Short mmCIF file of C-alpha atoms in Angstrom, two decimals:
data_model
loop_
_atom_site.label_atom_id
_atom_site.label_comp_id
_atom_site.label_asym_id
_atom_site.label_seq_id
_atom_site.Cartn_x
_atom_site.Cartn_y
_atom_site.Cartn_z
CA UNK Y 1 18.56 28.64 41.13
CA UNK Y 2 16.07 30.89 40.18
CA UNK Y 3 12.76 30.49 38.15
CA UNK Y 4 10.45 33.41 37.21
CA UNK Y 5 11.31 35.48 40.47
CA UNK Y 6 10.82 32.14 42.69
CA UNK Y 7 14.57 30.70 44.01
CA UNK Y 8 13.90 26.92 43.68
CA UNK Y 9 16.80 24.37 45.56
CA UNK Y 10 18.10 21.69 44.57
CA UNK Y 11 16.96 18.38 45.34
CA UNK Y 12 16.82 17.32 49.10
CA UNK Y 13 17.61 20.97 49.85
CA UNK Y 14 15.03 23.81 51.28
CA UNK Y 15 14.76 26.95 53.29
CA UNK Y 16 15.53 30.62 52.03
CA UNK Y 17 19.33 29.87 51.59
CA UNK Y 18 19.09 26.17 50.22
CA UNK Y 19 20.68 25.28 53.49
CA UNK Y 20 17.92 22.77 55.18
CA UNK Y 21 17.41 19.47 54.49
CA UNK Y 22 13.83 19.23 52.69
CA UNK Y 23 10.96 16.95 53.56
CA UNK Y 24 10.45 13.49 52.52
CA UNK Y 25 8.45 13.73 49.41
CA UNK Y 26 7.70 15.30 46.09
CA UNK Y 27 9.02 19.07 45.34
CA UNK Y 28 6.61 22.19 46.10
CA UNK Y 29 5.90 24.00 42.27
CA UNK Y 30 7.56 21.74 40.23
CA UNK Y 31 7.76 22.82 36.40
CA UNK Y 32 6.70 19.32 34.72
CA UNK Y 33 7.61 18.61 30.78
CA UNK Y 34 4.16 19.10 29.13
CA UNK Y 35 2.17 16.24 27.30
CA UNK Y 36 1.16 16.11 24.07
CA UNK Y 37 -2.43 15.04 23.25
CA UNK Y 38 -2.05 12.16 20.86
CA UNK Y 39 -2.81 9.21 22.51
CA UNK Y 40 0.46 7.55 23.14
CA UNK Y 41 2.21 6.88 26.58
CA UNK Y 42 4.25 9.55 27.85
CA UNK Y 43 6.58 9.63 31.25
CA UNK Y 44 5.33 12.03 33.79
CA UNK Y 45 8.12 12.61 36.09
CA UNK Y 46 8.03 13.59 39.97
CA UNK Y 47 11.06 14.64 41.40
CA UNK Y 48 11.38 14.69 45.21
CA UNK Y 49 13.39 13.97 47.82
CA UNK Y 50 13.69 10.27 49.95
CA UNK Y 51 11.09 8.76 47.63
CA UNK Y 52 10.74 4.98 48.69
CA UNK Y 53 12.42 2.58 45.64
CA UNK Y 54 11.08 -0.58 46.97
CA UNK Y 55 7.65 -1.97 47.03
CA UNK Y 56 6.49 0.71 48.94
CA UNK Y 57 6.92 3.05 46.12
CA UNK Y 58 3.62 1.44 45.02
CA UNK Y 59 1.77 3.71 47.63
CA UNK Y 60 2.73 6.58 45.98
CA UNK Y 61 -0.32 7.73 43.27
CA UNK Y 62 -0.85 11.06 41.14
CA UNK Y 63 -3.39 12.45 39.46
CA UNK Y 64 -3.96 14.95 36.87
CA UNK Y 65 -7.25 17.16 37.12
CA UNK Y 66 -8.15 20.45 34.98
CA UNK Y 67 -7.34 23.39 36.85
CA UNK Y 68 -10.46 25.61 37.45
CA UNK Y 69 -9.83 29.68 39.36
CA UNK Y 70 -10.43 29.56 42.75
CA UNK Y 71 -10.07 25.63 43.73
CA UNK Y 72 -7.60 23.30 44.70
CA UNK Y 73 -8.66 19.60 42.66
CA UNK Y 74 -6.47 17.65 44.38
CA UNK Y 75 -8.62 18.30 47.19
CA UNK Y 76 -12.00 18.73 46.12
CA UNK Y 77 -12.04 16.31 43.04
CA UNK Y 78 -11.18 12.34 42.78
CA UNK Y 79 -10.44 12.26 39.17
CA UNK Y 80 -10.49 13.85 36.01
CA UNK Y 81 -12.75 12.81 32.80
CA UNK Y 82 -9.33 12.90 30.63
CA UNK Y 83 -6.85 10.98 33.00
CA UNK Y 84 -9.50 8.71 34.59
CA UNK Y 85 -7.30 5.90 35.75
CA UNK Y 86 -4.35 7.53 36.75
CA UNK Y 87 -4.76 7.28 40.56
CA UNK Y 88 -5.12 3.36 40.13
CA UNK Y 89 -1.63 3.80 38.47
CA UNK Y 90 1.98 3.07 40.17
CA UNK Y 91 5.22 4.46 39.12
CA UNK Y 92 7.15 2.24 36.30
CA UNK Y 93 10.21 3.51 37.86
CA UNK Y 94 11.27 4.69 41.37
CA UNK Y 95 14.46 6.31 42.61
CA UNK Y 96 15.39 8.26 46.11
CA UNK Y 97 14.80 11.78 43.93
CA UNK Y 98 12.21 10.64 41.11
CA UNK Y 99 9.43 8.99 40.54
CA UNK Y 100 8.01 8.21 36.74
CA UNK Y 101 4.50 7.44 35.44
CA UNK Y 102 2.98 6.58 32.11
CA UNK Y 103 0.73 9.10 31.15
CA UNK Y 104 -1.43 9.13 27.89
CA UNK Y 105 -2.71 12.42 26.80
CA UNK Y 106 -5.88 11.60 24.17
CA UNK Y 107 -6.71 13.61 21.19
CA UNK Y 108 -8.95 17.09 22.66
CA UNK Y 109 -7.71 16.83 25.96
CA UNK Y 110 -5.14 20.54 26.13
CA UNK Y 111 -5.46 22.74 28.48
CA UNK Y 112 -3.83 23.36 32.43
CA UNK Y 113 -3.98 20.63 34.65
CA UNK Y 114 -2.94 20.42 38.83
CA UNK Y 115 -0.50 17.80 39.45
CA UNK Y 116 -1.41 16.10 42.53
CA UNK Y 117 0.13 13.71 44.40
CA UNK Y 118 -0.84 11.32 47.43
CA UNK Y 119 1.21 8.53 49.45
CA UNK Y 120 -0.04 6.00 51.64
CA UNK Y 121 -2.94 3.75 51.86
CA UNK Y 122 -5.58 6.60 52.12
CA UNK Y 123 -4.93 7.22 48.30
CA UNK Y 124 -7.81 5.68 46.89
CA UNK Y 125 -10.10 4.77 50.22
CA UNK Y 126 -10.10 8.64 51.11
CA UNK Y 127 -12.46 9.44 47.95
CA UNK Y 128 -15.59 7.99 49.60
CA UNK Y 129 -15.66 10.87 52.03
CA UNK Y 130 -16.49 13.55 49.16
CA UNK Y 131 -19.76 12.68 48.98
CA UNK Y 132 -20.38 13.96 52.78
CA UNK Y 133 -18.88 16.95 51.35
CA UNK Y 134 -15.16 16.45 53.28
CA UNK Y 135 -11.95 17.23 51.39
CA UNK Y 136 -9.07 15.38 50.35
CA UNK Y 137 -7.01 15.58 53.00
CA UNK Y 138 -3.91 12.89 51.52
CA UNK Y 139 -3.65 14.63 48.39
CA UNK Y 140 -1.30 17.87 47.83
CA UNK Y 141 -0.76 20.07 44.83
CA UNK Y 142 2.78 19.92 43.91
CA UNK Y 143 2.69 22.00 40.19
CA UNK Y 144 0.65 22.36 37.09
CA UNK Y 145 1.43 20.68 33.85
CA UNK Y 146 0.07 21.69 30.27
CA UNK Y 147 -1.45 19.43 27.93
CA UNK Y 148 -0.69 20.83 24.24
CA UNK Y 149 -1.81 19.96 21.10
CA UNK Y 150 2.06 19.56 19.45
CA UNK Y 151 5.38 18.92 19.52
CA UNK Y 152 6.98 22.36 18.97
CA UNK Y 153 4.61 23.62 21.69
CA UNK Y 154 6.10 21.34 24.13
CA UNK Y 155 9.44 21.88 23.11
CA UNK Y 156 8.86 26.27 23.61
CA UNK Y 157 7.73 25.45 27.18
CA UNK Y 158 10.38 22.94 28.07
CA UNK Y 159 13.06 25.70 26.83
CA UNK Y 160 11.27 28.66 28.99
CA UNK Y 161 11.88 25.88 31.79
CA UNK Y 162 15.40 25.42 30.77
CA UNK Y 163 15.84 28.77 30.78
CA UNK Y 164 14.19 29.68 34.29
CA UNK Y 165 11.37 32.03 32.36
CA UNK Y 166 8.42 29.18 32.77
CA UNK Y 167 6.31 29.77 35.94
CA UNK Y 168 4.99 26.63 37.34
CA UNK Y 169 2.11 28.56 38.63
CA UNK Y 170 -0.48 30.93 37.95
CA UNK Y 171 0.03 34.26 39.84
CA UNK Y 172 -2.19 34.50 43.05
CA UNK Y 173 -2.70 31.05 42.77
CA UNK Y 174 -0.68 29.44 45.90
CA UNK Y 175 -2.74 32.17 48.16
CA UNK Y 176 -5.96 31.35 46.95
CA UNK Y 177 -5.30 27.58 47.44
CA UNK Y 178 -4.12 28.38 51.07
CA UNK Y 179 -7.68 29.59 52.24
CA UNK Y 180 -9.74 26.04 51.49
CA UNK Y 181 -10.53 25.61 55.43
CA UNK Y 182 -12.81 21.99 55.30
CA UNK Y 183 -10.08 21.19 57.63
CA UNK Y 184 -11.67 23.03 60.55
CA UNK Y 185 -14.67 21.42 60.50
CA UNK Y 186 -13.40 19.09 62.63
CA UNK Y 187 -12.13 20.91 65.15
CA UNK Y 188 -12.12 20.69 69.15
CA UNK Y 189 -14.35 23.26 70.83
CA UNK Y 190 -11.22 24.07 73.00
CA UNK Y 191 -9.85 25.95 70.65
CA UNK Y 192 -10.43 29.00 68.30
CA UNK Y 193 -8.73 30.55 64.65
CA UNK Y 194 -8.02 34.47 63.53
CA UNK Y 195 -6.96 34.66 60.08
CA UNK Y 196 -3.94 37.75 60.99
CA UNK Y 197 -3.77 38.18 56.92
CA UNK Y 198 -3.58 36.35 53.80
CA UNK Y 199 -0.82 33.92 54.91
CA UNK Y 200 -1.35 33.45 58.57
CA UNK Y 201 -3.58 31.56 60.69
CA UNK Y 202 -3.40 31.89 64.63
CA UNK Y 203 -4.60 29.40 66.65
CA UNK Y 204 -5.47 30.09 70.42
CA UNK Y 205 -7.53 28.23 73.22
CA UNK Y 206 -10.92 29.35 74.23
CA UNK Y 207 -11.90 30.83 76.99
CA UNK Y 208 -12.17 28.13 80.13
CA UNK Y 209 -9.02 26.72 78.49
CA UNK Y 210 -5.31 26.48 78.74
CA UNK Y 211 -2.35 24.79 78.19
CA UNK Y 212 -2.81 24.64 74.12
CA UNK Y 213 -0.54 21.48 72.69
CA UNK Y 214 -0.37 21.53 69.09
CA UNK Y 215 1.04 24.35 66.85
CA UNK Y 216 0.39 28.09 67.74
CA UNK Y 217 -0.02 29.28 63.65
CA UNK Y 218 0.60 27.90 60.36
CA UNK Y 219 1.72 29.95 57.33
CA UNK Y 220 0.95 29.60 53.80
CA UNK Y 221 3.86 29.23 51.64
CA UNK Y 222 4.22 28.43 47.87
CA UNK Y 223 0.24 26.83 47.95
CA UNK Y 224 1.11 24.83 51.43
CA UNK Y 225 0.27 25.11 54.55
CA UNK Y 226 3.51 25.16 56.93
CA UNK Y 227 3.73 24.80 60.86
CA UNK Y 228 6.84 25.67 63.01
CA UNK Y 229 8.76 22.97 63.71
CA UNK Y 230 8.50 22.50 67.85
CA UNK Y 231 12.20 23.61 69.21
CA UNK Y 232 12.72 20.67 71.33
CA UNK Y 233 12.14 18.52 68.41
CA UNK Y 234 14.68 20.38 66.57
CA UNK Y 235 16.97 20.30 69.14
CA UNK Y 236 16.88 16.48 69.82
CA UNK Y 237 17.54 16.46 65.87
CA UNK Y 238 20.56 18.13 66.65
CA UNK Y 239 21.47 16.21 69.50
CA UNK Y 240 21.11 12.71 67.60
CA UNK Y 241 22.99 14.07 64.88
CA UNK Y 242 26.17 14.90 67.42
CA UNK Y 243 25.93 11.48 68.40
CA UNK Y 244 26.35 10.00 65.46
CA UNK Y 245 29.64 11.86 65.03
CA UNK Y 246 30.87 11.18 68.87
CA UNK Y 247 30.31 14.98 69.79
CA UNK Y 248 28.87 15.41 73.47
CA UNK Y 249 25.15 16.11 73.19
CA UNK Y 250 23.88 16.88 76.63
CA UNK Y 251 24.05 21.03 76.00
CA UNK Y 252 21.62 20.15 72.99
CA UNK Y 253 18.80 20.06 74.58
CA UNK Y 254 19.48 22.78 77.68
CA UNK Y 255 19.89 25.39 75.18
CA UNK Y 256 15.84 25.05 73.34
CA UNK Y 257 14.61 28.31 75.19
CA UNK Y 258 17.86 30.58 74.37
CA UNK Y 259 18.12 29.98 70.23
CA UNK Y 260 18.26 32.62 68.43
CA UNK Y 261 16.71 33.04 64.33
CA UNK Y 262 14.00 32.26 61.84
CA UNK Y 263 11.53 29.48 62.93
CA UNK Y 264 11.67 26.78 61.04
CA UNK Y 265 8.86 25.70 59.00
CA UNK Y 266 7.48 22.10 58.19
CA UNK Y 267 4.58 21.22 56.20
CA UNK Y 268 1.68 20.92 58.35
CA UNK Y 269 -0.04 17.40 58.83
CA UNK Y 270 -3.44 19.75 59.17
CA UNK Y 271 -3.54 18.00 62.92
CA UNK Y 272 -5.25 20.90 64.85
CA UNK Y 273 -3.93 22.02 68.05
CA UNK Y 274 -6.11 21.11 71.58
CA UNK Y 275 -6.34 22.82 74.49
CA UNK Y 276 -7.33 21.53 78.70
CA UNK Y 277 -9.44 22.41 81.22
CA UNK Y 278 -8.43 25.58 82.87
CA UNK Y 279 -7.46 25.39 86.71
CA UNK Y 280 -10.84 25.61 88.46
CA UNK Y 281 -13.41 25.93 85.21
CA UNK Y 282 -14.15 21.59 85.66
CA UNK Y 283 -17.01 23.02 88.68
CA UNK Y 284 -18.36 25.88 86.85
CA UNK Y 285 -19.37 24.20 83.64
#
């Protein structure tokens, strides 16, 4: 379906047609209910795909922080002043496509805030690492949510939503989130970066090395950045999926170098590619 010139798919279901199955996890600009600023506990919902609906569901944490031009909080910030305890929180209810919290809004607290969400034990222990100036690498935008002072202002946005009009983000926004690079400070010196535009990086080995492992580029998409999903993983997807249904799956794998079509795109773990010693550069350096 479509939402303020964005097509958004159903749960579970990605790509440009709605055909691929989507990533474990919470859904890329969600359009969250808004909270009303009166103090009382309000259900924050994150809808996703695969969430875990056992114990482990208690690894999965959000956070609200004010959204400020020009930075991504989930990344940069450990907590807000107005939702100070909400990363210690865990979801009152868990199922495959949703997970709940209780939120309360106080009195003075309106205004746009990033919805961010983080799963696994990193969470919390992750936060210490701001004060050497390192991002939050666990956490990930996944909308915006307003904070308003009344009822009948929450109930005009949750119509526009209804209706398809409400856009979960601010315009320019997912490109400008896409260039925070404290990921590359970490880099390997075997390998370099051209930015090719606004939504492209290129990676590439330097020179006295070869044989790069890793992904080539990643792509920024929708706030996120996305790496192309290796074809022989893909096709040993494909070939355990045949299996399962008793088809023969020995052709899977034989035919990686002649597929045709768009690369498919996964959300990048921001693991950086490495490249090896050239043939004969070990004696010169």
């Amino acid at each position: 379906f479509g939402r303020n010139g964005h097509c958004i798919c159903e749960s579970c279901w990605d790509g440009p047609n709605c055909d691929q199955p989507a990533r474990e996890g919470p859904t890329r600009l969600q359009a969250f209910s808004p909270l009303i600023a009166n103090g009382h506990g309000q259900m924050l919902k994150v809808m996703g795909c695969n969430f875990p609906i056992d114990g482990a569901s208690q690894l999965a944490r959000v956070k609200l922080l004010r959204q400020k031009d020009g930075e991504d909080p989930c990344r940069t910030r450990e907590r807000d002043e107005n939702f100070p305890d909400l990363p210690l929180q865990v979801p009152t209810r868990a199922a495959e496509t949703r997970l709940e919290y209780e939120v309360i809004a106080q009195a003075n607290s309106e205004g746009k805030y990033a919805v961010c969400f983080c799963y696994g034990a990193d969470c919390l222990s992750e936060s210490k690492s701001l004060s050497d100036g390192k991002m939050l690498l666990s956490w990930q935008r996944v909308g915006q949510i307003r904070v308003v002072a009344s009822y009948a202002l929450q109930l005009t946005i949750e119509r526009e939503i209804e209706a398809g009009i409400y856009d979960a983000v601010d315009e320019d926004e997912s490109e400008r989130l896409c260039e925070e690079d404290g990921w590359w400070e970490n880099h390997h010196a075997s390998i370099k970066r051209e930015k090719t535009d606004g939504k492209k990086m290129m990676f590439y080995c330097a020179e006295g090395f070869a044989d790069m492992e890793g992904p080539d580029h990643v792509s920024c998409e929708d706030g996120m950045w996305m790496m192309p999903v290796d074809p022989r993983e893909a096709a040993e997807e494909q070939a355990e999926e045949e299996n399962e249904e008793g088809l023969a799956n020995e052709n899977a794998l034989a035919m990686v170098d002649e597929a045709d079509g768009p690369v498919r795109m996964k959300p990048w773990d921001f693991v950086l590619p490495l490249c090896y010693w050239a043939t004969g550069t070990c004696q010169e350096h």
